[in-house]
Each structure stands twice: as structure tokens, then as C-alpha cells.
Amino acid sequence: MKNRELHLHIDGSLRVNTVWQLMKEQKIDLGLTKDKLDTIMKVPSTCKSLDEYLERFKIPLKVLQTPNAIERVSYELVKDLADLGMDYSEIRFAPQLSIHNGFSQEEILKAAISGIKQAEKELGYFKAGLIVCMMRGQGNEDLNKESIYLAKKYLGDTVCALDIAGAETIYSTRNFEKLLLEAKQLNLPLTIHAGEAGTKDDLEVALAVKTDRIGHGILSVKYDDIIERLIDNNITLEVCVSSNLQTKVVDSVDNHPVRQLFDKGVRIAISSDNMTVSDTNIINEFNLLKTHLNFTDQEINQIRQYTEEASFL
Ligand SMILES: [Zn+2]
């Protein structure tokens, strides 16, 4: 069984060289050398929190304000995933973060779909799903509503689900419960970032709105009642080990709760979250499980099975 990525952010998985070229093309001069850009796009080992981790996205987002740029990076990411030996993956991004040059969320989303389709066509064997992210924040409710509308409009045309991303410690999932319910009522498949850096309540909301999957969700290891509900409802956790270490929600690989969660019977999918920001990939993530958490080949295959079953397409 092949590896699959289910939790991968486009804007956190850009080729450094592409960002460099886009900066030149778009005449964005930040006084950086290419080496410095490379350093800035990857999280330092001294990173203290999820909020600091999210800072890494600021520069890449500056070059992702046009449909052309979005089309290019979506295309390249699918190619990069194919190069890692995969034939299926789901990638995600928030169109509302790319509208600062006056393009609409729909133009941006269509560009991503187009880039993905181009790569799929060239490869001939790769299937990619696109997850539309809403953003945690304040004053962006209309933008989030538009994201829901667009996810619904393009569902089945590469788009496969809706998510909410952003700073969980600042904006709790509870603030977005109504929006998430609206999305669920439209029969949109849902995956929700929750239980990463937040609290039990974030997981409660995700469960209450009947999410199909949870991004991270590792906090659930502390609560037997949550674990029971995850198992009863066949909810898969998209676990990203390196990312959790960098955002300091887990202090060492050996202490990562993925071992305990898996042993308790929770469905797990392993992902890299952000290949560039976290400086990792799916092969490296599985290696961490084998070398630090004693996952056997059979257990790894069980995770691959869970991943296939949790795939939206
Ligand atoms: Zn994520």
C-alpha cells in the first residue's frame, strides 16, 4: 500500500526556488538573499509555539496573491508528491489569504484547481483532492462564508472538503461552530484543525458538528470520553509528528501521543502538515514512527489502511 498525504498545506510546502523566482517576477524586494529566504521559510529549532510557527507563512503568502502563482505552486506540489512515490493525496489552502491584490477567492480557488488538474494530466496516475480552508480570526466571517459557498460549488471538481485553520489558542473552535454547522448542513465533508494547541472544548466542537476527520487532535489522548467518541464515530486523526514537535505541543518524538492513540484503537493518518516549513515529508514522518515509537511494518500498514479509508476521494 502506498503512502498518502491527507494533511498538507500548499503555502507551507512551497519550493524555495519558486518563491525566489516569484519574488523576482513580482518585483517584491525584501532585501533577502536566497539562502536567507531558505532559512526564513523553514521553522527554526528554537520555535516556541504554534503562533511562532505560523509566522513562517508570511513571506510565502506575499508571492501567492495572483492566480498564476497559485496555479504554479499547486501544480508543483502535486509533482513533488508524485516524486515521493505517492499516487493520491489531499492538499489544502485558504483562498481568502490570497485576495490582497484584488483577485477574488473564486479566481484563486479556480487557479489551484487548474494547477492540480494540469499536474494530474501530465502524470496520468495521480489523484489529488483539494481541501478549502476557512481561517480562524476576527472580522472575516463573510470571507469564511464565501469559502463555504465556494467549497460547495466546486465540490467534486477537485475540491473534496472544507477545513478551518489558524491560531487555535487565540480563536477557539467554538467561535466557528455555527459556520461549521452550516457547512455540514450543505453536506460538505469536514476536517477541522482541533486539539493541536487548543483545549478539550475545541475537540468537543469538532465532534458536535460531526466532523469526518480532525487535523492533529492529539490532545484527545488525555480524555477517555473523547477517545471513545472518536472510535465510535470512525473519526480519523491526521497526525503530523514533526509539526507537533516544532510547535512545542509535544516535547519529544518519544513522547508523542500517536503511539498511545494508535494502541487505544483511534484511527490515525500520518501527514507532514508543511513540507517546507517543517522541513519534512511523508517518508521522514513514517521513519520517525518506526525509529522512535517502535511502530512495526504491520502497524504502519494499518495506518496506511486507515488513511485510505479516511480519504475523501
Ligand atoms: Zn495543518
Short mmCIF file of N, CA, C and O and ligand atoms in Angstrom, two decimals, residues 7 9 92 193 216 273-274, ligand 1:
data_model
loop_
_atom_site.label_atom_id
_atom_site.label_comp_id
_atom_site.label_asym_id
_atom_site.label_seq_id
_atom_site.Cartn_x
_atom_site.Cartn_y
_atom_site.Cartn_z
N HIS A 7 -3.05 15.61 5.11
CA HIS A 7 -3.00 16.91 5.78
C HIS A 7 -1.73 17.66 5.36
O HIS A 7 -0.66 17.52 5.96
N HIS A 9 -0.49 21.53 3.80
CA HIS A 9 -0.82 22.91 3.40
C HIS A 9 0.04 23.32 2.21
O HIS A 9 1.27 23.21 2.26
N ARG A 92 -4.28 21.34 0.83
CA ARG A 92 -5.25 22.34 1.29
C ARG A 92 -4.67 23.74 1.31
O ARG A 92 -3.46 23.93 1.42
N HIS A 193 -9.05 21.51 12.04
CA HIS A 193 -7.87 21.61 12.91
C HIS A 193 -8.38 21.78 14.34
O HIS A 193 -9.02 22.79 14.65
N HIS A 216 -4.73 17.04 13.44
CA HIS A 216 -3.98 16.87 14.70
C HIS A 216 -4.82 16.09 15.72
O HIS A 216 -4.75 14.89 15.77
N ASP A 273 1.99 17.98 7.28
CA ASP A 273 1.49 19.31 7.60
C ASP A 273 2.04 20.36 6.63
O ASP A 273 1.29 20.96 5.87
N ASN A 274 3.36 20.57 6.67
CA ASN A 274 4.00 21.55 5.79
C ASN A 274 5.40 21.06 5.43
O ASN A 274 6.29 21.06 6.28
ZN ZN B 1 -2.36 21.93 9.46
#
